[in-house]
Amino acid sequence: MPIPTKRTIILISEDKEPDYVFTCNILQKIPGEFVISWAPDFDQAMQALRTNRFDVCLLDYRLGGSTAKDILRAIRTTPVRTAFIVFTGMSDCGIDNDVLSLGASDYLSKDDLNAELLERAIRYALHRKKFEEKAAEHMREKELLLKEIEHRVKNNLQIISGLLNWQCRETKSQVAKRVFQDAQNRITTMSLIHEKLYQTASALDAIDFQEYARDLLGLLVDAYSLEKKNVEVQVTMRHRHLDISTVVPCGLIISELAANSLRHAFDKRANNKKVMVGLRRYGSRLHLYVCDNGKGMKQPPARKGSFGLKLIDLLVKQLAGKIRFVNRNGSTVHIRFPEVVR
């Protein structure tokens, strides 16, 4: 398969002019049209790559006091999408693995260089570059689609939450009001996850859990503001980013426990009221805790008739974890579970 008929723009980064001329002479023997530029050192090569668009860079391994690896490392932090073919006169067999691992398309020895070999290397580099550009474009489209889905899910959940809030205001029964509020809190917990995913610029499978927990507790305190005023929220995360499959059950657990604290832990005249949430890592396991400095809870907590506690038990099982309740200067719930690693 020949090199594509359109012009191929090539940068030759070579510190020795005779080697540059030698490479140009070989390119003249290859079918196709080439536009060639020359950069004889590291600084000129980096300047050319940043300010011009090249299809292929023929890169000498040694450039004065620098190497091809220095350029390849520097280019990785830029939007440059040039294909690199590394030339060398050295016999070190480890160099090829080094430059290929840094993104070079191919590695050729100057001693064996000829038109056929170089044509094959350029053809492969151009096809690989085209494939990588298509793959990157597909990934961007996928991320945009997923973000749009997250946005729509969040909006739909907010609509449902609004309907529940309207129904809660219409009903006279305090028991029904509490059921509606509990359901609304759970939907808010899920909606906030989708909002964070939509706002995430880099990854769609992990969330800054400290930011999420702080926002969630703020929403819960606002929801109970008429009943419980002046509650301080403290969030301490020594392990901040969590996989989305872990965030969902942990978020719901925090929502249930924090809502319970805001409802029952504090007397109306109590001062210095606090609800605290934290997450730590111990080896391969994570430790989530939710606590308050209120009047404590019954020991052991009664599961019978409590949908919230039953839900927490199911969520802890989903995490393959264990739960422990402690009454000491308020109530604390400890949950330990294995970390999900992808």
Coordinates of C-alpha atoms in Angstrom, one line a residue:
M1 CA 0.0 0.0 0.0
P2 CA 1.6 3.3 -1.1
I3 CA 1.8 6.5 1.1
P4 CA -1.4 8.6 0.7
T5 CA -1.2 10.9 -2.4
K6 CA -1.7 14.1 -0.4
R7 CA 1.3 16.0 0.7
T8 CA 3.1 14.5 3.7
I9 CA 4.6 17.2 6.0
I10 CA 7.7 16.0 7.6
L11 CA 10.1 17.4 10.2
I12 CA 13.6 16.0 10.3
S13 CA 15.2 16.6 13.7
E14 CA 18.8 15.8 13.1
D15 CA 21.9 17.5 14.6
K16 CA 24.3 16.5 11.8
E17 CA 23.7 18.2 8.4
P18 CA 25.2 15.3 6.4
D19 CA 22.7 12.9 8.0
Y20 CA 19.9 15.4 7.3
V21 CA 20.9 15.5 3.6
F22 CA 21.2 11.7 3.5
T23 CA 17.6 11.4 4.9
C24 CA 16.3 13.9 2.3
N25 CA 17.9 11.9 -0.5
I26 CA 16.2 8.7 0.7
L27 CA 12.9 10.5 0.8
Q28 CA 13.3 11.6 -2.8
K29 CA 13.3 7.9 -3.8
I30 CA 10.0 7.3 -2.1
P31 CA 6.8 7.8 -4.2
G32 CA 4.7 10.7 -2.9
E33 CA 5.0 14.4 -2.2
F34 CA 6.9 15.5 0.9
V35 CA 7.2 19.0 2.5
I36 CA 10.4 18.9 4.6
S37 CA 11.5 21.1 7.5
W38 CA 14.8 20.7 9.5
A39 CA 15.3 21.2 13.2
P40 CA 19.0 20.6 14.3
D41 CA 18.5 20.7 18.1
F42 CA 16.0 20.1 20.9
D43 CA 14.8 23.7 21.2
Q44 CA 14.2 24.2 17.5
A45 CA 12.5 20.8 17.3
M46 CA 10.1 21.7 20.2
Q47 CA 9.4 25.1 18.7
A48 CA 8.6 23.7 15.3
L49 CA 6.4 21.0 16.7
R50 CA 4.4 23.4 18.8
T51 CA 3.9 26.0 16.1
N52 CA 3.4 23.9 13.0
R53 CA 1.4 20.8 12.1
F54 CA 3.6 17.9 11.0
D55 CA 2.4 14.5 9.9
V56 CA 5.6 12.7 10.7
C57 CA 8.8 13.7 12.6
L58 CA 11.9 11.7 11.8
L59 CA 13.7 12.1 15.1
D60 CA 17.4 11.4 15.6
Y61 CA 17.9 9.7 19.0
R62 CA 20.9 12.0 19.9
L63 CA 20.3 15.7 19.6
G64 CA 23.4 17.3 21.2
G65 CA 22.9 17.0 25.0
S66 CA 19.3 15.8 24.6
T67 CA 17.7 12.6 23.3
A68 CA 14.6 11.5 21.5
K69 CA 13.2 10.4 24.9
D70 CA 13.4 14.0 26.1
I71 CA 11.3 15.3 23.2
L72 CA 8.8 12.4 23.4
R73 CA 8.3 13.1 27.1
A74 CA 7.9 16.8 26.5
I75 CA 5.4 16.3 23.7
R76 CA 3.1 14.1 25.8
T77 CA 2.1 17.2 27.8
T78 CA 1.1 19.2 24.7
P79 CA -1.7 18.8 22.1
V80 CA 0.8 17.9 19.4
R81 CA -0.4 14.8 17.4
T82 CA 2.6 14.2 15.2
A83 CA 3.8 10.6 14.5
F84 CA 7.4 10.0 15.5
I85 CA 10.0 7.7 13.9
V86 CA 13.2 7.5 15.8
F87 CA 16.6 7.1 14.0
T88 CA 19.8 6.0 15.7
G89 CA 23.3 4.7 15.0
M90 CA 23.5 3.1 18.4
S91 CA 23.4 -0.6 19.0
D92 CA 21.6 -0.5 22.4
C93 CA 18.7 -2.8 22.0
G94 CA 16.9 -1.3 25.0
I95 CA 16.4 2.1 23.3
D96 CA 13.7 0.8 21.0
N97 CA 11.5 -0.3 23.9
D98 CA 12.1 3.0 25.6
V99 CA 11.0 5.2 22.6
L100 CA 8.1 3.0 21.6
S101 CA 6.7 3.1 25.2
L102 CA 6.9 6.9 25.0
G103 CA 4.7 7.0 21.9
A104 CA 7.1 6.6 18.9
S105 CA 5.6 4.7 16.0
D106 CA 8.8 3.1 14.9
Y107 CA 12.5 2.8 15.5
L108 CA 15.1 2.5 12.6
S109 CA 18.8 2.0 12.6
K110 CA 20.7 4.5 10.4
D111 CA 23.1 1.7 9.3
D112 CA 20.2 -0.2 7.7
L113 CA 18.2 2.8 6.4
N114 CA 16.9 2.6 2.8
A115 CA 13.9 3.9 0.8
E116 CA 11.9 0.7 1.1
L117 CA 12.3 0.5 4.9
L118 CA 11.6 4.2 5.4
E119 CA 8.5 4.2 3.2
R120 CA 7.1 1.3 5.2
A121 CA 7.8 3.1 8.5
I122 CA 6.1 6.3 7.3
R123 CA 3.1 4.4 5.9
Y124 CA 2.6 2.6 9.2
A125 CA 3.1 5.9 11.2
L126 CA 0.5 7.7 9.1
H127 CA -2.1 4.8 9.4
R128 CA -1.5 4.6 13.1
K129 CA -1.9 8.4 13.5
K130 CA -5.1 8.3 11.6
F131 CA -6.4 5.4 13.7
E132 CA -5.5 7.2 17.0
E133 CA -7.2 10.4 15.8
K134 CA -10.4 8.5 15.0
A135 CA -10.2 6.7 18.3
A136 CA -9.7 10.0 20.2
E137 CA -12.7 11.5 18.3
H138 CA -14.9 8.5 19.1
M139 CA -13.9 8.8 22.8
R140 CA -14.8 12.5 22.9
E141 CA -18.1 11.8 21.3
K142 CA -18.8 9.0 23.8
E143 CA -17.9 11.3 26.7
L144 CA -20.2 14.0 25.4
L145 CA -23.0 11.5 25.0
L146 CA -22.5 10.2 28.5
K147 CA -22.5 13.7 29.9
E148 CA -25.7 14.5 28.1
I149 CA -27.3 11.3 29.6
E150 CA -26.1 12.3 33.1
H151 CA -27.5 15.7 32.6
R152 CA -30.9 14.4 31.5
V153 CA -31.1 11.8 34.3
K154 CA -30.3 14.6 36.8
N155 CA -33.0 16.8 35.4
N156 CA -35.5 13.9 35.5
L157 CA -34.6 13.1 39.1
Q158 CA -35.1 16.8 40.0
I159 CA -38.5 16.8 38.4
I160 CA -39.5 13.7 40.5
S161 CA -38.1 15.4 43.6
G162 CA -40.2 18.5 42.9
L163 CA -43.3 16.4 42.5
L164 CA -42.7 14.7 45.8
N165 CA -42.1 18.1 47.5
W166 CA -45.4 19.4 46.1
Q167 CA -47.2 16.3 47.3
C168 CA -45.5 16.6 50.7
R169 CA -46.9 20.2 51.1
E170 CA -50.4 19.0 50.1
T171 CA -50.7 16.2 52.6
K172 CA -51.9 16.7 56.2
S173 CA -50.4 13.5 57.6
Q174 CA -47.1 13.9 59.4
V175 CA -46.3 10.3 58.7
A176 CA -46.9 10.8 55.0
K177 CA -44.8 14.0 55.1
R178 CA -41.9 12.1 56.5
V179 CA -42.2 9.3 53.9
F180 CA -42.2 11.9 51.1
Q181 CA -39.2 13.8 52.6
D182 CA -37.2 10.6 53.0
A183 CA -37.9 9.6 49.4
Q184 CA -37.0 13.2 48.3
N185 CA -33.7 13.0 50.2
R186 CA -32.8 9.7 48.5
I187 CA -33.6 11.1 45.1
T188 CA -31.5 14.2 45.9
T189 CA -28.6 11.9 46.8
M190 CA -28.8 10.2 43.4
S191 CA -29.4 13.5 41.5
L192 CA -26.2 15.0 43.1
I193 CA -24.1 12.1 41.9
H194 CA -25.3 12.6 38.3
E195 CA -24.7 16.3 38.6
K196 CA -21.1 15.7 39.7
L197 CA -20.6 13.3 36.9
Y198 CA -21.8 15.9 34.4
Q199 CA -19.4 18.5 35.9
T200 CA -16.4 16.1 35.8
A201 CA -14.1 17.1 33.0
S202 CA -11.8 14.1 32.9
A203 CA -13.4 10.9 34.0
L204 CA -16.9 9.6 34.1
D205 CA -16.2 6.7 36.4
A206 CA -14.9 8.5 39.5
I207 CA -16.1 11.3 41.8
D208 CA -14.4 13.7 44.2
F209 CA -16.2 12.1 47.2
Q210 CA -15.2 14.9 49.7
E211 CA -16.8 17.6 47.5
Y212 CA -19.9 15.3 47.0
A213 CA -20.3 14.5 50.7
R214 CA -20.0 18.2 51.6
D215 CA -22.6 19.3 49.1
L216 CA -24.9 16.4 50.1
L217 CA -24.8 17.3 53.8
G218 CA -25.4 20.9 52.9
L219 CA -28.6 20.0 51.0
L220 CA -29.8 17.8 53.9
V221 CA -29.2 20.6 56.5
D222 CA -31.2 22.9 54.3
A223 CA -34.0 20.4 54.0
Y224 CA -34.2 20.2 57.8
S225 CA -33.5 23.9 58.4
L226 CA -37.0 24.6 59.8
E227 CA -36.6 21.8 62.4
K228 CA -32.8 21.9 63.2
K229 CA -30.9 25.1 63.0
N230 CA -27.2 25.9 63.5
V231 CA -25.9 22.5 62.7
E232 CA -22.2 22.4 61.8
V233 CA -21.1 20.0 59.1
Q234 CA -17.6 18.5 59.1
V235 CA -16.3 16.4 56.2
T236 CA -12.8 14.7 56.5
M237 CA -11.7 12.6 53.6
R238 CA -8.2 11.1 53.5
H239 CA -9.2 9.1 50.4
R240 CA -11.0 11.5 48.1
H241 CA -11.8 9.8 44.8
L242 CA -14.2 6.9 44.7
D243 CA -15.4 4.6 41.9
I244 CA -19.0 5.4 40.8
S245 CA -20.1 1.9 41.9
T246 CA -18.9 2.8 45.4
V247 CA -20.2 6.4 45.5
V248 CA -23.8 5.4 45.0
P249 CA -24.2 3.1 48.1
C250 CA -22.0 5.3 50.2
G251 CA -23.9 8.4 49.3
L252 CA -27.2 6.8 50.2
I253 CA -25.8 5.5 53.5
I254 CA -24.6 9.0 54.4
S255 CA -28.0 10.4 53.4
E256 CA -29.9 8.0 55.6
L257 CA -27.6 8.4 58.6
A258 CA -27.2 12.1 58.4
A259 CA -30.9 12.6 58.0
N260 CA -31.5 10.4 61.1
S261 CA -29.0 12.6 63.1
L262 CA -30.7 15.8 62.0
R263 CA -34.1 14.5 62.9
H264 CA -33.4 12.7 66.2
A265 CA -29.9 13.4 67.6
F266 CA -30.3 17.0 69.0
D267 CA -32.6 18.7 71.5
K268 CA -34.0 22.0 70.3
R269 CA -32.0 23.9 72.9
A270 CA -28.7 22.0 72.3
N271 CA -25.6 24.1 71.3
N272 CA -22.6 23.2 69.2
K273 CA -24.5 20.7 67.2
K274 CA -22.3 18.7 64.7
V275 CA -22.7 16.1 62.0
M276 CA -19.4 14.6 60.8
V277 CA -18.5 12.3 57.9
G278 CA -15.2 10.8 57.1
L279 CA -13.5 8.3 54.8
R280 CA -10.1 6.6 55.4
R281 CA -8.1 3.8 53.8
Y282 CA -6.7 1.0 55.7
G283 CA -4.7 -1.2 53.4
S284 CA -7.1 -2.5 50.7
R285 CA -10.1 -1.6 52.8
L286 CA -12.0 1.7 53.2
H287 CA -13.5 3.0 56.5
L288 CA -16.6 5.3 56.2
Y289 CA -18.0 6.8 59.3
V290 CA -20.9 9.1 60.1
C291 CA -21.3 10.6 63.5
D292 CA -22.9 13.3 65.6
N293 CA -22.5 14.8 69.0
G294 CA -26.1 14.4 70.0
K295 CA -27.9 12.3 72.5
G296 CA -27.0 8.9 71.0
M297 CA -29.2 6.1 69.7
K298 CA -30.8 3.0 71.1
Q299 CA -28.5 0.0 71.3
P300 CA -28.7 -2.1 69.3
P301 CA -30.7 0.1 66.8
A302 CA -34.1 -1.5 66.0
R303 CA -34.3 -2.7 62.4
K304 CA -37.9 -3.7 62.7
G305 CA -40.2 -1.1 61.1
S306 CA -37.3 1.1 60.1
F307 CA -37.0 1.2 56.3
G308 CA -33.9 3.4 56.6
L309 CA -31.9 0.9 58.6
K310 CA -33.0 -2.0 56.4
L311 CA -31.8 0.0 53.4
I312 CA -28.4 0.7 55.1
D313 CA -28.0 -3.0 55.8
L314 CA -28.7 -3.8 52.1
L315 CA -26.2 -1.1 50.9
V316 CA -23.5 -2.4 53.3
K317 CA -24.0 -5.9 51.9
Q318 CA -23.7 -4.4 48.4
L319 CA -20.3 -3.0 49.4
A320 CA -19.4 -6.4 50.9
G321 CA -18.7 -4.5 54.1
K322 CA -19.4 -4.6 57.8
I323 CA -21.3 -2.1 60.0
R324 CA -20.8 -1.2 63.7
F325 CA -22.8 1.2 65.8
V326 CA -21.1 3.1 68.7
N327 CA -22.7 5.3 71.4
R328 CA -20.0 7.6 72.8
N329 CA -20.4 11.3 73.1
G330 CA -23.2 11.0 70.5
S331 CA -23.6 8.3 67.9
T332 CA -21.1 6.9 65.4
V333 CA -21.7 4.4 62.6
H334 CA -18.6 2.7 61.3
I335 CA -18.6 0.9 57.9
R336 CA -15.6 -1.0 56.5
F337 CA -15.5 -2.4 53.0
P338 CA -13.0 -3.4 50.3
E339 CA -11.9 -0.7 47.8
V340 CA -13.0 -1.1 44.2
V341 CA -9.9 -0.9 42.0
R342 CA -10.3 -0.6 38.2

